[in-house]
């Protein structure tokens, strides 16, 4: 049986110079689904939507339009449910096969704003609907949208997300505007191996909703895990996801020279990639096996897990000359570095270390400028100036910088 996923490994620099001492190297590992599932598994798709009073006007209308588009995107085999919440909750559409589009669209038309924000009520009701169709015959996803701080129930929200994650339900958690708690939404997504993101403009709600439903529909493999077995004296320093969005994955050490990283679901038409920051031992000139990469995936529609292996070789050369850098890999390394600097700057600002935050923001701005990200570089530099002058970072600016750098390796479809 052919591999369901293609695994490739590319060094940022090859050959490496012979130095006689340890040196840093970057390895790009990419997992790409070879084909779409022959028979796509239907979805069990639940929308949990904030309709509190702050959603009035363009926010609510854009959310309703985006929800209608989701309904039109679903197939007649998919199950859909819609929950709306303020400081109360209403199951607008109980879990049902998405065949009667007219009735579903009519239900969306009835949504109006009201009350405060109690997100856990919406998540609990959504969990109830999703549980009706949990099982291997469907891929279960929750799409959560909020524009505000929830009322004292954050730990309940996290507990629900952990329970859903254990049931292999993925959550896409979206925050609209500047008033929601990004740490909470990030946690909710992380507990389920899902995604979190920031929507600055209500007109973009449809873009984010469509990305969520199309990614769910395009799932080609689930529970992807990367195991890297390194040669003696080769040491992992950090592991970052590069695509589809930048994130610090960390890694689980297994023994002295093995690390494991969870990649989550793989989507057809997308490449999931990680950048490994490694410290390599000194080598003489020649070609050496540095590691074996091993990818474990559960292809959609297949009963058994598949394992794909790849021997990672690297050339060392004693010849003098210009370094042989791989531009595509180095571009990703630079974007990941900008993300790291931005993340550390925000953490320093939160701790009140203005000097450290300013320094890292300026370093990030320089890298962003070199990458051609002119608008983001300008905003980052401007924020550094404001911090230096004693102004605090606004919630809106903090979210914009955080999520914009996370998206450096992707482009939003309009």
mmCIF file of C-alpha atoms in Angstrom:
data_model
loop_
_atom_site.group_PDB
_atom_site.id
_atom_site.type_symbol
_atom_site.label_atom_id
_atom_site.label_comp_id
_atom_site.label_asym_id
_atom_site.label_seq_id
_atom_site.Cartn_x
_atom_site.Cartn_y
_atom_site.Cartn_z
ATOM 1 C CA UNK A 1 0.000 0.000 0.000
ATOM 2 C CA UNK A 2 1.467 3.412 -0.931
ATOM 3 C CA UNK A 3 2.176 5.867 1.875
ATOM 4 C CA UNK A 4 -0.762 8.104 2.706
ATOM 5 C CA UNK A 5 1.654 10.879 3.698
ATOM 6 C CA UNK A 6 4.932 11.997 2.137
ATOM 7 C CA UNK A 7 7.712 12.766 4.631
ATOM 8 C CA UNK A 8 10.629 14.986 3.567
ATOM 9 C CA UNK A 9 13.576 16.406 5.499
ATOM 10 C CA UNK A 10 15.633 19.410 4.334
ATOM 11 C CA UNK A 11 18.605 21.040 6.027
ATOM 12 C CA UNK A 12 18.880 24.830 6.125
ATOM 13 C CA UNK A 13 22.562 24.459 5.253
ATOM 14 C CA UNK A 14 24.267 21.674 3.337
ATOM 15 C CA UNK A 15 27.079 20.904 3.285
ATOM 16 C CA UNK A 16 27.962 22.008 6.813
ATOM 17 C CA UNK A 17 31.545 23.176 7.372
ATOM 18 C CA UNK A 18 34.013 20.950 9.185
ATOM 19 C CA UNK A 19 34.750 22.879 12.385
ATOM 20 C CA UNK A 20 35.882 20.243 14.860
ATOM 21 C CA UNK A 21 33.354 21.546 17.383
ATOM 22 C CA UNK A 22 29.570 21.356 17.866
ATOM 23 C CA UNK A 23 27.460 23.716 15.730
ATOM 24 C CA UNK A 24 23.833 24.725 15.325
ATOM 25 C CA UNK A 25 21.800 23.336 12.428
ATOM 26 C CA UNK A 26 18.166 23.749 11.382
ATOM 27 C CA UNK A 27 16.165 20.870 9.949
ATOM 28 C CA UNK A 28 12.823 21.295 8.180
ATOM 29 C CA UNK A 29 10.570 18.224 8.390
ATOM 30 C CA UNK A 30 7.465 18.261 6.182
ATOM 31 C CA UNK A 31 4.455 15.933 6.168
ATOM 32 C CA UNK A 32 2.182 16.210 3.135
ATOM 33 C CA UNK A 33 -0.908 14.054 2.510
ATOM 34 C CA UNK A 34 -0.363 12.231 -0.775
ATOM 35 C CA UNK A 35 -4.033 12.318 -1.773
ATOM 36 C CA UNK A 36 -7.482 13.203 -0.549
ATOM 37 C CA UNK A 37 -9.470 10.379 1.083
ATOM 38 C CA UNK A 38 -11.182 8.234 -1.560
ATOM 39 C CA UNK A 39 -14.382 8.478 0.461
ATOM 40 C CA UNK A 40 -14.326 11.554 2.750
ATOM 41 C CA UNK A 41 -15.632 10.888 6.233
ATOM 42 C CA UNK A 42 -18.681 13.043 7.030
ATOM 43 C CA UNK A 43 -18.433 15.771 9.619
ATOM 44 C CA UNK A 44 -20.046 16.158 13.001
ATOM 45 C CA UNK A 45 -19.830 19.963 13.034
ATOM 46 C CA UNK A 46 -21.052 22.207 15.850
ATOM 47 C CA UNK A 47 -21.047 26.006 15.823
ATOM 48 C CA UNK A 48 -21.032 27.659 19.268
ATOM 49 C CA UNK A 49 -21.667 31.356 18.716
ATOM 50 C CA UNK A 50 -21.621 34.389 21.009
ATOM 51 C CA UNK A 51 -24.730 36.517 20.573
ATOM 52 C CA UNK A 52 -24.213 38.778 23.622
ATOM 53 C CA UNK A 53 -25.132 42.451 23.485
ATOM 54 C CA UNK A 54 -21.641 43.483 22.359
ATOM 55 C CA UNK A 55 -22.200 41.498 19.136
ATOM 56 C CA UNK A 56 -24.859 43.910 17.893
ATOM 57 C CA UNK A 57 -24.587 45.550 14.499
ATOM 58 C CA UNK A 58 -21.998 44.513 11.935
ATOM 59 C CA UNK A 59 -20.529 41.788 14.169
ATOM 60 C CA UNK A 60 -23.822 39.912 14.405
ATOM 61 C CA UNK A 61 -24.715 40.353 10.738
ATOM 62 C CA UNK A 62 -21.279 39.171 9.604
ATOM 63 C CA UNK A 63 -21.470 36.174 11.957
ATOM 64 C CA UNK A 64 -24.886 35.211 10.585
ATOM 65 C CA UNK A 65 -23.685 35.558 6.984
ATOM 66 C CA UNK A 66 -20.605 33.421 7.768
ATOM 67 C CA UNK A 67 -22.814 30.774 9.417
ATOM 68 C CA UNK A 68 -25.092 30.656 6.372
ATOM 69 C CA UNK A 69 -22.033 30.092 4.186
ATOM 70 C CA UNK A 70 -20.888 27.225 6.418
ATOM 71 C CA UNK A 71 -24.309 25.580 6.027
ATOM 72 C CA UNK A 72 -24.058 25.911 2.250
ATOM 73 C CA UNK A 73 -20.545 24.395 2.335
ATOM 74 C CA UNK A 74 -21.583 21.261 4.254
ATOM 75 C CA UNK A 75 -22.611 18.102 2.413
ATOM 76 C CA UNK A 76 -25.818 16.111 2.749
ATOM 77 C CA UNK A 77 -23.892 13.505 4.773
ATOM 78 C CA UNK A 78 -22.639 15.978 7.400
ATOM 79 C CA UNK A 79 -24.237 16.521 10.789
ATOM 80 C CA UNK A 80 -24.568 20.127 11.944
ATOM 81 C CA UNK A 81 -25.654 21.744 15.210
ATOM 82 C CA UNK A 82 -25.796 25.404 16.221
ATOM 83 C CA UNK A 83 -25.659 26.738 19.787
ATOM 84 C CA UNK A 84 -25.942 30.426 20.655
ATOM 85 C CA UNK A 85 -25.051 31.883 24.035
ATOM 86 C CA UNK A 86 -25.084 35.112 26.009
ATOM 87 C CA UNK A 87 -25.480 34.755 29.772
ATOM 88 C CA UNK A 88 -27.978 32.040 28.891
ATOM 89 C CA UNK A 89 -27.824 29.367 26.192
ATOM 90 C CA UNK A 90 -30.056 28.187 23.347
ATOM 91 C CA UNK A 91 -29.575 25.147 21.159
ATOM 92 C CA UNK A 92 -30.760 26.798 17.969
ATOM 93 C CA UNK A 93 -30.275 23.698 15.803
ATOM 94 C CA UNK A 94 -29.976 20.301 17.545
ATOM 95 C CA UNK A 95 -27.596 17.888 15.819
ATOM 96 C CA UNK A 96 -29.160 17.025 12.470
ATOM 97 C CA UNK A 97 -28.161 15.837 9.002
ATOM 98 C CA UNK A 98 -27.535 18.949 6.897
ATOM 99 C CA UNK A 99 -30.077 18.199 4.177
ATOM 100 C CA UNK A 100 -32.810 20.766 4.830
ATOM 101 C CA UNK A 101 -30.798 23.877 3.997
ATOM 102 C CA UNK A 102 -33.884 26.073 4.035
ATOM 103 C CA UNK A 103 -34.766 25.206 7.620
ATOM 104 C CA UNK A 104 -31.162 25.657 8.760
ATOM 105 C CA UNK A 105 -30.834 29.048 7.082
ATOM 106 C CA UNK A 106 -34.167 30.152 8.515
ATOM 107 C CA UNK A 107 -32.933 29.262 12.009
ATOM 108 C CA UNK A 108 -29.820 31.406 11.519
ATOM 109 C CA UNK A 109 -31.992 34.350 10.494
ATOM 110 C CA UNK A 110 -33.611 34.353 13.952
ATOM 111 C CA UNK A 111 -30.374 35.068 15.839
ATOM 112 C CA UNK A 112 -30.402 38.411 17.678
ATOM 113 C CA UNK A 113 -28.115 39.927 20.301
ATOM 114 C CA UNK A 114 -28.900 39.804 23.995
ATOM 115 C CA UNK A 115 -27.337 39.719 27.468
ATOM 116 C CA UNK A 116 -23.810 39.096 28.722
ATOM 117 C CA UNK A 117 -21.254 36.331 28.114
ATOM 118 C CA UNK A 118 -21.158 32.889 29.733
ATOM 119 C CA UNK A 119 -19.138 30.819 27.297
ATOM 120 C CA UNK A 120 -19.126 27.602 29.304
ATOM 121 C CA UNK A 121 -22.894 27.318 28.860
ATOM 122 C CA UNK A 122 -22.455 27.413 25.101
ATOM 123 C CA UNK A 123 -19.596 24.900 25.188
ATOM 124 C CA UNK A 124 -21.578 22.515 27.406
ATOM 125 C CA UNK A 125 -24.581 22.626 25.081
ATOM 126 C CA UNK A 126 -22.295 22.157 22.074
ATOM 127 C CA UNK A 127 -20.660 19.167 23.752
ATOM 128 C CA UNK A 128 -24.094 17.617 24.284
ATOM 129 C CA UNK A 129 -24.908 17.936 20.576
ATOM 130 C CA UNK A 130 -21.519 16.643 19.403
ATOM 131 C CA UNK A 131 -21.766 13.601 21.679
ATOM 132 C CA UNK A 132 -24.878 12.448 19.815
ATOM 133 C CA UNK A 133 -22.781 11.537 16.764
ATOM 134 C CA UNK A 134 -19.311 10.804 18.167
ATOM 135 C CA UNK A 135 -17.593 7.838 16.577
ATOM 136 C CA UNK A 136 -15.082 6.667 13.986
ATOM 137 C CA UNK A 137 -17.577 7.202 11.156
ATOM 138 C CA UNK A 138 -17.427 11.004 11.553
ATOM 139 C CA UNK A 139 -14.834 13.728 12.183
ATOM 140 C CA UNK A 140 -16.055 15.882 15.067
ATOM 141 C CA UNK A 141 -15.315 19.611 15.158
ATOM 142 C CA UNK A 142 -16.506 22.577 17.206
ATOM 143 C CA UNK A 143 -16.273 26.127 15.879
ATOM 144 C CA UNK A 144 -16.341 28.621 18.767
ATOM 145 C CA UNK A 145 -16.681 32.393 18.304
ATOM 146 C CA UNK A 146 -16.717 35.032 21.050
ATOM 147 C CA UNK A 147 -16.063 38.759 21.304
ATOM 148 C CA UNK A 148 -15.843 39.194 25.072
ATOM 149 C CA UNK A 149 -14.615 38.026 28.453
ATOM 150 C CA UNK A 150 -16.644 35.173 29.872
ATOM 151 C CA UNK A 151 -18.109 35.559 33.390
ATOM 152 C CA UNK A 152 -16.024 33.661 35.945
ATOM 153 C CA UNK A 153 -16.275 30.275 34.220
ATOM 154 C CA UNK A 154 -12.901 30.056 32.476
ATOM 155 C CA UNK A 155 -11.819 26.897 34.294
ATOM 156 C CA UNK A 156 -15.119 25.263 33.362
ATOM 157 C CA UNK A 157 -14.417 26.156 29.726
ATOM 158 C CA UNK A 158 -10.962 24.571 29.985
ATOM 159 C CA UNK A 159 -12.414 21.446 31.604
ATOM 160 C CA UNK A 160 -14.967 21.045 28.802
ATOM 161 C CA UNK A 161 -12.221 21.499 26.206
ATOM 162 C CA UNK A 162 -10.083 18.823 27.878
ATOM 163 C CA UNK A 163 -13.037 16.432 27.836
ATOM 164 C CA UNK A 164 -13.699 17.157 24.170
ATOM 165 C CA UNK A 165 -10.021 16.680 23.351
ATOM 166 C CA UNK A 166 -10.069 13.246 25.000
ATOM 167 C CA UNK A 167 -13.019 12.415 22.733
ATOM 168 C CA UNK A 168 -10.934 13.505 19.690
ATOM 169 C CA UNK A 169 -13.066 16.574 19.032
ATOM 170 C CA UNK A 170 -11.128 19.466 17.490
ATOM 171 C CA UNK A 171 -12.003 23.051 18.472
ATOM 172 C CA UNK A 172 -11.358 26.134 16.358
ATOM 173 C CA UNK A 173 -11.559 28.993 18.883
ATOM 174 C CA UNK A 174 -11.934 32.458 17.357
ATOM 175 C CA UNK A 175 -11.819 35.789 19.185
ATOM 176 C CA UNK A 176 -13.451 38.830 17.579
ATOM 177 C CA UNK A 177 -12.253 42.323 18.478
ATOM 178 C CA UNK A 178 -10.003 43.131 21.435
ATOM 179 C CA UNK A 179 -11.922 42.231 24.595
ATOM 180 C CA UNK A 180 -11.616 38.426 24.811
ATOM 181 C CA UNK A 181 -9.040 36.408 26.748
ATOM 182 C CA UNK A 182 -6.475 35.021 24.300
ATOM 183 C CA UNK A 183 -4.886 32.758 26.936
ATOM 184 C CA UNK A 184 -8.248 31.044 27.433
ATOM 185 C CA UNK A 185 -8.925 30.535 23.724
ATOM 186 C CA UNK A 186 -5.367 29.340 23.120
ATOM 187 C CA UNK A 187 -5.766 26.778 25.912
ATOM 188 C CA UNK A 188 -9.136 25.602 24.586
ATOM 189 C CA UNK A 189 -7.636 25.012 21.151
ATOM 190 C CA UNK A 190 -4.467 23.389 22.498
ATOM 191 C CA UNK A 191 -6.397 20.912 24.672
ATOM 192 C CA UNK A 192 -8.108 19.590 21.519
ATOM 193 C CA UNK A 193 -5.184 19.901 19.054
ATOM 194 C CA UNK A 194 -7.282 22.559 17.354
ATOM 195 C CA UNK A 195 -6.587 26.169 16.383
ATOM 196 C CA UNK A 196 -7.123 29.604 17.880
ATOM 197 C CA UNK A 197 -7.044 32.923 16.055
ATOM 198 C CA UNK A 198 -7.840 36.622 16.188
ATOM 199 C CA UNK A 199 -10.384 38.366 13.966
ATOM 200 C CA UNK A 200 -9.870 42.135 13.964
ATOM 201 C CA UNK A 201 -12.552 43.011 11.412
ATOM 202 C CA UNK A 202 -16.091 41.533 11.458
ATOM 203 C CA UNK A 203 -15.940 41.359 7.655
ATOM 204 C CA UNK A 204 -13.291 38.641 8.035
ATOM 205 C CA UNK A 205 -15.507 36.264 10.041
ATOM 206 C CA UNK A 206 -16.541 34.437 6.879
ATOM 207 C CA UNK A 207 -12.910 33.858 5.879
ATOM 208 C CA UNK A 208 -12.098 32.237 9.215
ATOM 209 C CA UNK A 209 -15.295 30.156 9.273
ATOM 210 C CA UNK A 210 -14.649 28.839 5.764
ATOM 211 C CA UNK A 211 -11.074 27.946 6.582
ATOM 212 C CA UNK A 212 -12.283 25.958 9.606
ATOM 213 C CA UNK A 213 -14.920 23.961 7.730
ATOM 214 C CA UNK A 214 -12.724 23.305 4.685
ATOM 215 C CA UNK A 215 -9.841 22.126 6.866
ATOM 216 C CA UNK A 216 -12.231 19.753 8.610
ATOM 217 C CA UNK A 217 -13.542 18.464 5.282
ATOM 218 C CA UNK A 218 -10.012 18.042 3.919
ATOM 219 C CA UNK A 219 -8.686 16.001 6.843
ATOM 220 C CA UNK A 220 -6.621 13.201 5.308
ATOM 221 C CA UNK A 221 -5.013 11.779 8.452
ATOM 222 C CA UNK A 222 -5.412 12.244 12.185
ATOM 223 C CA UNK A 223 -3.174 11.981 15.232
ATOM 224 C CA UNK A 224 0.078 12.607 13.351
ATOM 225 C CA UNK A 225 3.135 12.160 15.568
ATOM 226 C CA UNK A 226 6.765 12.750 14.637
ATOM 227 C CA UNK A 227 9.509 10.745 16.312
ATOM 228 C CA UNK A 228 13.103 11.785 15.719
ATOM 229 C CA UNK A 229 15.923 9.429 16.699
ATOM 230 C CA UNK A 230 19.190 11.388 16.793
ATOM 231 C CA UNK A 231 22.753 10.131 16.725
ATOM 232 C CA UNK A 232 24.761 10.319 19.913
ATOM 233 C CA UNK A 233 25.819 13.848 20.908
ATOM 234 C CA UNK A 234 23.223 15.476 18.650
ATOM 235 C CA UNK A 235 20.983 17.561 20.911
ATOM 236 C CA UNK A 236 17.555 19.096 20.207
ATOM 237 C CA UNK A 237 17.280 22.707 21.431
ATOM 238 C CA UNK A 238 13.761 23.632 20.259
ATOM 239 C CA UNK A 239 10.972 22.459 17.964
ATOM 240 C CA UNK A 240 8.634 24.923 16.262
ATOM 241 C CA UNK A 241 5.770 24.304 13.898
ATOM 242 C CA UNK A 242 6.289 26.357 10.741
ATOM 243 C CA UNK A 243 3.124 25.570 8.780
ATOM 244 C CA UNK A 244 0.186 25.854 8.676
ATOM 245 C CA UNK A 245 0.749 28.331 11.555
ATOM 246 C CA UNK A 246 3.807 29.019 13.702
ATOM 247 C CA UNK A 247 3.792 27.608 17.218
ATOM 248 C CA UNK A 248 6.254 26.475 19.850
ATOM 249 C CA UNK A 249 5.581 22.726 19.967
ATOM 250 C CA UNK A 250 8.158 21.902 22.577
ATOM 251 C CA UNK A 251 8.944 18.223 22.530
ATOM 252 C CA UNK A 252 8.633 15.140 24.660
ATOM 253 C CA UNK A 253 12.059 13.630 25.371
ATOM 254 C CA UNK A 254 12.197 9.864 25.015
ATOM 255 C CA UNK A 255 15.556 8.685 26.200
ATOM 256 C CA UNK A 256 18.723 10.692 25.662
ATOM 257 C CA UNK A 257 18.566 11.207 21.885
ATOM 258 C CA UNK A 258 14.914 10.783 20.900
ATOM 259 C CA UNK A 259 12.170 13.368 20.783
ATOM 260 C CA UNK A 260 8.471 13.120 19.957
ATOM 261 C CA UNK A 261 6.242 15.897 18.621
ATOM 262 C CA UNK A 262 2.475 15.863 18.074
ATOM 263 C CA UNK A 263 1.420 17.326 14.711
ATOM 264 C CA UNK A 264 -2.331 16.701 15.031
ATOM 265 C CA UNK A 265 -4.499 16.335 11.925
ATOM 266 C CA UNK A 266 -3.091 16.545 8.396
ATOM 267 C CA UNK A 267 -5.186 18.296 5.744
ATOM 268 C CA UNK A 268 -5.077 17.470 2.041
ATOM 269 C CA UNK A 269 -3.591 20.355 0.059
ATOM 270 C CA UNK A 270 -1.592 21.585 3.067
ATOM 271 C CA UNK A 271 1.863 20.721 4.339
ATOM 272 C CA UNK A 272 2.438 20.389 8.058
ATOM 273 C CA UNK A 273 6.029 21.293 8.802
ATOM 274 C CA UNK A 274 8.302 21.729 11.793
ATOM 275 C CA UNK A 275 11.667 23.421 12.235
ATOM 276 C CA UNK A 276 14.064 21.585 14.548
ATOM 277 C CA UNK A 277 16.840 23.609 16.130
ATOM 278 C CA UNK A 278 19.657 21.112 16.729
ATOM 279 C CA UNK A 279 23.156 21.174 18.141
ATOM 280 C CA UNK A 280 25.265 18.761 16.085
ATOM 281 C CA UNK A 281 28.573 17.155 17.043
ATOM 282 C CA UNK A 282 31.725 17.883 15.065
ATOM 283 C CA UNK A 283 32.282 15.661 12.042
ATOM 284 C CA UNK A 284 35.033 15.043 9.515
ATOM 285 C CA UNK A 285 34.340 15.619 5.814
ATOM 286 C CA UNK A 286 31.797 13.227 4.346
ATOM 287 C CA UNK A 287 28.146 12.222 4.484
ATOM 288 C CA UNK A 288 26.708 11.162 7.837
ATOM 289 C CA UNK A 289 23.385 9.858 9.105
ATOM 290 C CA UNK A 290 22.235 12.371 11.733
ATOM 291 C CA UNK A 291 18.813 11.001 12.554
ATOM 292 C CA UNK A 292 15.890 8.857 11.549
ATOM 293 C CA UNK A 293 12.543 10.612 11.266
ATOM 294 C CA UNK A 294 9.499 8.450 11.860
ATOM 295 C CA UNK A 295 5.967 9.705 11.233
ATOM 296 C CA UNK A 296 2.968 7.887 12.717
ATOM 297 C CA UNK A 297 -0.436 8.754 11.216
ATOM 298 C CA UNK A 298 -3.963 7.377 11.159
ATOM 299 C CA UNK A 299 -5.156 7.810 7.544
ATOM 300 C CA UNK A 300 -8.835 8.701 7.267
ATOM 301 C CA UNK A 301 -10.902 5.720 6.167
ATOM 302 C CA UNK A 302 -8.221 3.153 7.048
ATOM 303 C CA UNK A 303 -8.289 0.853 10.045
ATOM 304 C CA UNK A 304 -4.582 0.734 10.804
ATOM 305 C CA UNK A 305 -1.958 3.325 11.680
ATOM 306 C CA UNK A 306 0.713 3.942 9.068
ATOM 307 C CA UNK A 307 4.389 4.586 9.814
ATOM 308 C CA UNK A 308 6.613 6.496 7.370
ATOM 309 C CA UNK A 309 10.388 6.524 7.950
ATOM 310 C CA UNK A 310 13.095 8.755 6.535
ATOM 311 C CA UNK A 311 16.866 8.591 7.094
ATOM 312 C CA UNK A 312 18.230 12.100 7.645
ATOM 313 C CA UNK A 313 21.683 12.480 6.080
ATOM 314 C CA UNK A 314 23.949 15.539 6.147
ATOM 315 C CA UNK A 315 27.118 16.338 4.228
ATOM 316 C CA UNK A 316 30.134 17.987 5.869
ATOM 317 C CA UNK A 317 32.820 19.689 3.794
ATOM 318 C CA UNK A 318 36.280 21.025 4.627
ATOM 319 C CA UNK A 319 36.403 23.091 1.438
ATOM 320 C CA UNK A 320 36.250 26.838 1.819
ATOM 321 C CA UNK A 321 33.534 28.736 -0.002
ATOM 322 C CA UNK A 322 30.232 30.493 0.358
ATOM 323 C CA UNK A 323 27.779 28.784 2.755
ATOM 324 C CA UNK A 324 25.222 26.650 0.884
ATOM 325 C CA UNK A 325 21.984 27.817 2.512
ATOM 326 C CA UNK A 326 18.573 26.594 1.362
ATOM 327 C CA UNK A 327 16.554 29.827 0.858
ATOM 328 C CA UNK A 328 13.127 28.290 1.486
ATOM 329 C CA UNK A 329 14.185 26.746 4.789
ATOM 330 C CA UNK A 330 16.005 29.879 5.926
ATOM 331 C CA UNK A 331 12.917 31.954 5.133
ATOM 332 C CA UNK A 332 10.882 29.749 7.464
ATOM 333 C CA UNK A 333 13.612 29.892 10.113
ATOM 334 C CA UNK A 334 13.553 33.701 9.955
ATOM 335 C CA UNK A 335 9.756 33.785 10.305
ATOM 336 C CA UNK A 336 9.903 31.425 13.263
ATOM 337 C CA UNK A 337 12.613 33.618 14.809
ATOM 338 C CA UNK A 338 10.439 36.728 14.374
ATOM 339 C CA UNK A 339 7.609 34.865 16.101
ATOM 340 C CA UNK A 340 9.912 33.858 18.988
ATOM 341 C CA UNK A 341 11.106 37.434 19.461
ATOM 342 C CA UNK A 342 7.570 38.780 19.352
ATOM 343 C CA UNK A 343 6.354 36.175 21.851
ATOM 344 C CA UNK A 344 9.182 36.939 24.258
ATOM 345 C CA UNK A 345 8.619 40.690 23.874
ATOM 346 C CA UNK A 346 4.951 40.349 24.805
ATOM 347 C CA UNK A 347 5.898 38.241 27.828
ATOM 348 C CA UNK A 348 8.470 40.834 28.920
ATOM 349 C CA UNK A 349 5.921 43.644 28.516
ATOM 350 C CA UNK A 350 3.412 41.742 30.636
ATOM 351 C CA UNK A 351 6.027 41.387 33.393
ATOM 352 C CA UNK A 352 6.782 45.108 33.244
ATOM 353 C CA UNK A 353 10.261 44.692 31.740
ATOM 354 C CA UNK A 354 9.984 47.592 29.301
ATOM 355 C CA UNK A 355 13.653 47.520 28.317
ATOM 356 C CA UNK A 356 13.628 43.815 27.443
ATOM 357 C CA UNK A 357 10.326 44.091 25.585
ATOM 358 C CA UNK A 358 11.504 47.103 23.573
ATOM 359 C CA UNK A 359 14.763 45.409 22.613
ATOM 360 C CA UNK A 360 13.017 42.266 21.403
ATOM 361 C CA UNK A 361 10.323 44.189 19.536
ATOM 362 C CA UNK A 362 12.988 46.143 17.641
ATOM 363 C CA UNK A 363 14.845 42.923 16.802
ATOM 364 C CA UNK A 364 11.581 41.397 15.578
ATOM 365 C CA UNK A 365 10.834 44.513 13.512
ATOM 366 C CA UNK A 366 14.221 44.244 11.805
ATOM 367 C CA UNK A 367 13.606 40.629 10.843
ATOM 368 C CA UNK A 368 10.086 41.395 9.644
ATOM 369 C CA UNK A 369 11.450 44.212 7.491
ATOM 370 C CA UNK A 370 14.020 41.844 5.970
ATOM 371 C CA UNK A 371 11.181 39.387 5.253
ATOM 372 C CA UNK A 372 9.219 42.045 3.371
ATOM 373 C CA UNK A 373 6.493 42.240 6.034
ATOM 374 C CA UNK A 374 6.492 46.025 5.895
ATOM 375 C CA UNK A 375 3.181 46.784 7.635
ATOM 376 C CA UNK A 376 3.808 44.376 10.493
ATOM 377 C CA UNK A 377 7.394 45.623 10.864
ATOM 378 C CA UNK A 378 6.142 49.214 11.092
ATOM 379 C CA UNK A 379 3.524 48.333 13.731
ATOM 380 C CA UNK A 380 6.094 46.402 15.742
ATOM 381 C CA UNK A 381 8.599 49.256 15.622
ATOM 382 C CA UNK A 382 5.892 51.765 16.540
ATOM 383 C CA UNK A 383 4.919 49.672 19.553
ATOM 384 C CA UNK A 384 8.561 49.564 20.670
ATOM 385 C CA UNK A 385 8.682 53.371 20.516
ATOM 386 C CA UNK A 386 5.468 53.701 22.533
ATOM 387 C CA UNK A 387 6.694 51.289 25.209
ATOM 388 C CA UNK A 388 9.951 53.209 25.481
ATOM 389 C CA UNK A 389 7.972 56.417 25.995
ATOM 390 C CA UNK A 390 6.063 54.850 28.883
ATOM 391 C CA UNK A 391 2.800 53.914 27.135
ATOM 392 C CA UNK A 392 1.290 50.517 27.868
ATOM 393 C CA UNK A 393 0.538 48.006 25.138
ATOM 394 C CA UNK A 394 -3.175 47.926 24.347
ATOM 395 C CA UNK A 395 -5.111 44.647 24.281
ATOM 396 C CA UNK A 396 -5.803 45.186 20.596
ATOM 397 C CA UNK A 397 -2.136 45.747 19.724
ATOM 398 C CA UNK A 398 -1.059 42.756 21.786
ATOM 399 C CA UNK A 399 -3.488 40.464 19.944
ATOM 400 C CA UNK A 400 -2.633 41.910 16.556
ATOM 401 C CA UNK A 401 1.110 41.388 16.964
ATOM 402 C CA UNK A 402 0.754 37.938 18.516
ATOM 403 C CA UNK A 403 -1.540 36.428 15.923
ATOM 404 C CA UNK A 404 -0.081 38.248 12.919
ATOM 405 C CA UNK A 405 3.374 36.787 13.611
ATOM 406 C CA UNK A 406 1.793 33.372 14.140
ATOM 407 C CA UNK A 407 0.353 33.672 10.619
ATOM 408 C CA UNK A 408 3.578 34.692 8.906
ATOM 409 C CA UNK A 409 3.749 31.397 6.991
ATOM 410 C CA UNK A 410 0.174 31.572 5.718
ATOM 411 C CA UNK A 411 -2.047 33.944 3.807
ATOM 412 C CA UNK A 412 -5.693 34.544 4.569
ATOM 413 C CA UNK A 413 -7.960 33.766 1.653
ATOM 414 C CA UNK A 414 -10.259 36.651 0.885
#
